[in-house]
Tab-separated table of C-alpha atoms and ligand atoms in Angstrom:
chain	number	residue	atom	x	y	z
Y	16	MET	CA	3.394	9.143	18.472
Y	17	SER	CA	0.326	11.310	17.862
Y	18	ALA	CA	-2.392	9.758	15.712
Y	19	SER	CA	-2.477	12.527	13.145
Y	20	LYS	CA	-1.512	10.922	9.868
Y	21	THR	CA	-3.691	9.776	6.976
Y	22	LEU	CA	-3.360	6.340	5.403
Y	23	ILE	CA	-4.554	5.368	1.938
Y	24	ALA	CA	-4.602	1.569	1.771
Y	25	TYR	CA	-5.567	0.185	-1.624
Y	26	VAL	CA	-5.583	-2.863	-3.880
Y	27	SER	CA	-5.461	-2.404	-7.656
Y	28	LYS	CA	-5.063	-4.903	-10.498
Y	29	GLN	CA	-5.839	-2.796	-13.581
Y	30	GLY	CA	-4.480	0.482	-12.184
Y	31	ALA	CA	-7.666	2.515	-11.637
Y	32	THR	CA	-7.739	2.267	-7.829
Y	33	GLU	CA	-4.031	3.076	-7.669
Y	34	GLU	CA	-4.413	6.206	-9.824
Y	35	SER	CA	-7.284	7.352	-7.621
Y	36	ALA	CA	-5.169	6.709	-4.501
Y	37	ARG	CA	-2.410	8.905	-5.958
Y	38	LYS	CA	-4.854	11.670	-6.871
Y	39	ILE	CA	-6.387	11.592	-3.376
Y	40	SER	CA	-2.960	11.723	-1.717
Y	41	GLU	CA	-1.824	14.656	-3.911
Y	42	THR	CA	-5.004	16.577	-3.074
Y	43	LEU	CA	-4.809	15.940	0.665
Y	44	ARG	CA	-1.143	16.915	0.759
Y	45	SER	CA	-1.283	20.009	-1.421
Y	46	LYS	CA	-4.649	21.482	-0.433
Y	47	PHE	CA	-4.958	20.338	3.196
Y	48	ARG	CA	-1.314	19.935	4.241
Y	49	LEU	CA	-2.043	16.455	5.573
Y	50	GLU	CA	0.702	13.907	6.054
Y	51	VAL	CA	-0.313	10.942	3.896
Y	52	ASP	CA	1.062	7.416	3.542
Y	53	LEU	CA	0.103	5.464	0.431
Y	54	VAL	CA	0.134	1.720	0.885
Y	55	ASP	CA	-0.394	-1.028	-1.691
Y	56	LEU	CA	-2.021	-3.872	0.282
Y	57	LYS	CA	-0.758	-6.422	-2.261
Y	58	GLU	CA	2.820	-5.700	-1.176
Y	59	GLN	CA	2.555	-4.381	2.330
Y	60	LYS	CA	3.641	-6.235	5.425
Y	61	PRO	CA	1.591	-5.763	8.623
Y	62	LEU	CA	0.920	-2.085	9.293
Y	63	ASP	CA	0.926	-0.136	12.549
Y	64	LEU	CA	-2.461	1.582	12.365
Y	65	VAL	CA	-2.120	3.443	15.687
Y	66	GLN	CA	-0.385	6.355	13.976
Y	67	TYR	CA	-3.342	7.075	11.668
Y	68	GLN	CA	-6.332	9.257	12.483
Y	69	ASN	CA	-7.824	9.019	8.980
Y	70	ILE	CA	-7.904	5.924	6.800
Y	71	ILE	CA	-9.027	5.679	3.182
Y	72	VAL	CA	-9.593	2.146	1.924
Y	73	GLY	CA	-9.880	1.404	-1.798
Y	74	GLY	CA	-10.259	-1.582	-4.083
Y	75	GLY	CA	-11.454	-2.720	-7.479
Y	76	VAL	CA	-14.407	-4.960	-8.244
Y	77	ARG	CA	-14.298	-8.273	-10.067
Y	78	GLY	CA	-17.123	-10.738	-10.567
Y	79	GLY	CA	-19.413	-8.570	-8.458
Y	80	ARG	CA	-17.059	-8.514	-5.467
Y	81	VAL	CA	-14.618	-5.996	-4.043
Y	82	TYR	CA	-11.057	-7.384	-3.994
Y	83	GLY	CA	-10.485	-9.744	-1.076
Y	84	LYS	CA	-7.458	-7.931	0.369
Y	85	THR	CA	-9.478	-4.710	0.560
Y	86	LEU	CA	-12.255	-6.520	2.443
Y	87	LYS	CA	-9.713	-8.178	4.706
Y	88	PHE	CA	-8.311	-4.765	5.638
Y	89	LEU	CA	-11.763	-3.640	6.828
Y	90	GLU	CA	-11.593	-6.381	9.461
Y	91	ASN	CA	-8.858	-4.430	11.294
Y	92	ASP	CA	-9.729	-2.563	14.472
Y	93	LEU	CA	-10.432	0.895	13.018
Y	94	SER	CA	-12.273	2.207	16.063
Y	95	GLY	CA	-11.816	5.895	16.785
Y	96	LYS	CA	-10.663	6.632	13.238
Y	97	LYS	CA	-12.366	8.478	10.409
Y	98	VAL	CA	-12.647	5.972	7.575
Y	99	ALA	CA	-13.448	6.608	3.921
Y	100	PHE	CA	-14.057	3.857	1.369
Y	101	TYR	CA	-14.069	3.751	-2.425
Y	102	VAL	CA	-14.262	1.201	-5.193
Y	103	SER	CA	-13.302	1.200	-8.872
Y	104	SER	CA	-15.841	-0.522	-11.081
Y	105	THR	CA	-16.670	-0.170	-14.746
Y	106	TRP	CA	-20.372	-0.428	-13.862
Y	107	ALA	CA	-19.986	2.574	-11.563
Y	108	GLY	CA	-18.566	4.558	-14.480
Y	109	THR	CA	-21.392	3.584	-16.840
Y	110	PRO	CA	-24.308	6.027	-17.046
Y	111	GLY	CA	-27.440	4.339	-15.751
Y	112	SER	CA	-25.686	1.751	-13.616
Y	113	TYR	CA	-23.827	3.993	-11.154
Y	114	GLU	CA	-26.552	3.894	-8.468
Y	115	ASN	CA	-26.789	0.134	-8.658
Y	116	ALA	CA	-23.000	-0.267	-8.487
Y	117	LYS	CA	-22.733	2.091	-5.513
Y	118	SER	CA	-25.475	0.264	-3.647
Y	119	ARG	CA	-24.052	-3.151	-4.369
Y	120	PHE	CA	-20.304	-2.602	-4.065
Y	121	VAL	CA	-20.180	0.219	-1.524
Y	122	GLU	CA	-23.273	0.214	0.675
Y	123	LYS	CA	-23.812	-3.562	0.862
Y	124	THR	CA	-20.100	-4.122	1.443
Y	125	LEU	CA	-19.885	-1.596	4.274
Y	126	ALA	CA	-23.020	-2.986	5.922
Y	127	LYS	CA	-20.906	-6.061	6.727
Y	128	TYR	CA	-18.498	-3.913	8.800
Y	129	PRO	CA	-20.833	-2.036	11.157
Y	130	LYS	CA	-18.064	-1.110	13.593
Y	131	VAL	CA	-16.212	0.946	10.994
Y	132	ASN	CA	-16.909	4.691	11.290
Y	133	VAL	CA	-17.353	5.568	7.610
Y	134	VAL	CA	-17.395	9.331	7.025
Y	135	SER	CA	-17.725	9.065	3.241
Y	136	ALA	CA	-17.883	6.358	0.573
Y	137	GLU	CA	-17.931	6.489	-3.214
Y	138	ALA	CA	-17.879	4.346	-6.368
Y	139	PHE	CA	-15.738	5.468	-9.302
Y	140	GLY	CA	-15.331	4.130	-12.825
Y	141	GLY	CA	-12.686	1.625	-13.829
Y	142	ARG	CA	-10.925	0.140	-16.811
Y	143	ILE	CA	-10.430	-3.221	-18.431
Y	144	ARG	CA	-7.279	-4.049	-20.376
Y	145	TYR	CA	-6.538	-7.278	-22.162
Y	146	PHE	CA	-3.070	-7.969	-23.537
Y	147	GLY	CA	-2.152	-4.290	-23.394
Y	148	LYS	CA	-5.321	-3.163	-25.208
Y	149	THR	CA	-7.836	-0.966	-23.382
Y	150	MET	CA	-11.323	-2.417	-23.860
Y	151	VAL	CA	-13.178	-0.092	-21.467
Y	152	ASP	CA	-12.018	2.989	-19.592
Y	153	ASN	CA	-14.510	5.091	-17.705
Y	154	THR	CA	-12.167	6.330	-14.991
Y	155	ASP	CA	-12.735	9.952	-13.957
Y	156	LEU	CA	-9.932	11.539	-11.942
Y	157	ALA	CA	-11.768	14.889	-11.836
Y	158	LYS	CA	-14.550	13.201	-9.869
Y	159	VAL	CA	-11.961	11.581	-7.598
Y	160	GLU	CA	-10.405	14.980	-6.926
Y	161	VAL	CA	-13.761	16.496	-5.933
Y	162	TRP	CA	-14.281	13.619	-3.488
Y	163	ALA	CA	-10.749	14.046	-2.113
Y	164	GLU	CA	-11.547	17.704	-1.364
Y	165	GLU	CA	-14.664	16.647	0.563
Y	166	LEU	CA	-12.537	14.187	2.516
Y	167	GLY	CA	-9.942	16.851	3.250
Y	168	LYS	CA	-12.630	19.036	4.800
Y	169	LYS	CA	-13.979	16.153	6.890
Y	170	PHE	CA	-10.526	15.144	8.068
Y	171	THR	CA	-9.492	18.642	9.091
Y	172	GLN	CA	-12.684	19.927	10.735
B	16	FMN	C1	-12.205	-10.435	-14.791
B	16	FMN	C2	-12.860	-9.095	-14.499
B	16	FMN	C3	-14.098	-9.060	-13.880
B	16	FMN	C4	-14.731	-7.834	-13.635
B	16	FMN	N1	-15.967	-7.818	-13.026
B	16	FMN	C5	-16.578	-6.620	-12.794
B	16	FMN	C6	-17.864	-6.563	-12.166
B	16	FMN	O1	-18.448	-7.569	-11.792
B	16	FMN	N2	-18.434	-5.355	-11.990
B	16	FMN	C7	-17.813	-4.186	-12.361
B	16	FMN	O2	-18.354	-3.112	-12.181
B	16	FMN	N3	-16.574	-4.196	-12.940
B	16	FMN	C8	-15.956	-5.381	-13.164
B	16	FMN	N4	-14.721	-5.417	-13.749
B	16	FMN	C9	-14.046	-4.149	-14.061
B	16	FMN	C10	-13.172	-3.684	-12.892
B	16	FMN	O3	-13.971	-3.165	-11.890
B	16	FMN	C11	-12.133	-2.663	-13.385
B	16	FMN	O4	-11.111	-3.386	-14.026
B	16	FMN	C12	-11.542	-1.790	-12.298
B	16	FMN	O5	-10.716	-0.833	-12.909
B	16	FMN	C13	-10.805	-2.610	-11.257
B	16	FMN	O6	-10.031	-1.801	-10.395
B	16	FMN	P1	-8.441	-1.720	-10.572
B	16	FMN	O7	-8.198	-1.062	-11.928
B	16	FMN	O8	-7.974	-0.862	-9.477
B	16	FMN	O9	-7.907	-3.104	-10.520
B	16	FMN	C14	-14.087	-6.626	-14.011
B	16	FMN	C15	-12.826	-6.675	-14.614
B	16	FMN	C16	-12.203	-7.888	-14.876
B	16	FMN	C17	-10.848	-7.892	-15.520
């Protein structure tokens, strides 16, 4: 099988990372004609990564840490693949704390996986819901779509 597909592997607890994953997949399919598989790492059994040329890895942040199953996925052998990484974090969606959130949750996280060929990485806003009530929501799907278009160009050039 040729390694031409794109995988979006994500973990989401409050829904923000999942919505971004769906927006990214829609954009890559409709604007770049890429074949995309969307995989929830909370449910997924072991995956055959050989078939994927491009891999987007996403996860939320809790207690200052990216979700464990997202980090675990980065331990896979992703050599030879174009990898993109994103997090959902309410700090990242708060004016004034975006840079700090990106540095802490994206750059410092990726520094622990030096073998991964990261072509692009981003931090998006998130949301917090308690008992069905939304306490904070600074998600921004328009920003996610712009990033997805950048990824599409990188994956197809
Ligand atoms: C218990 C808890 C702890 C959290 N801790 C942080 C944090 O340390 N930093 C941050 O930016 N956001 C924090 N958040 C907000 C999450 O990043 C936000 O819920 C985000 O949307 C998570 O991604 P998900 O919706 O895909 O699960 C926290 C949320 C909860 C519920």
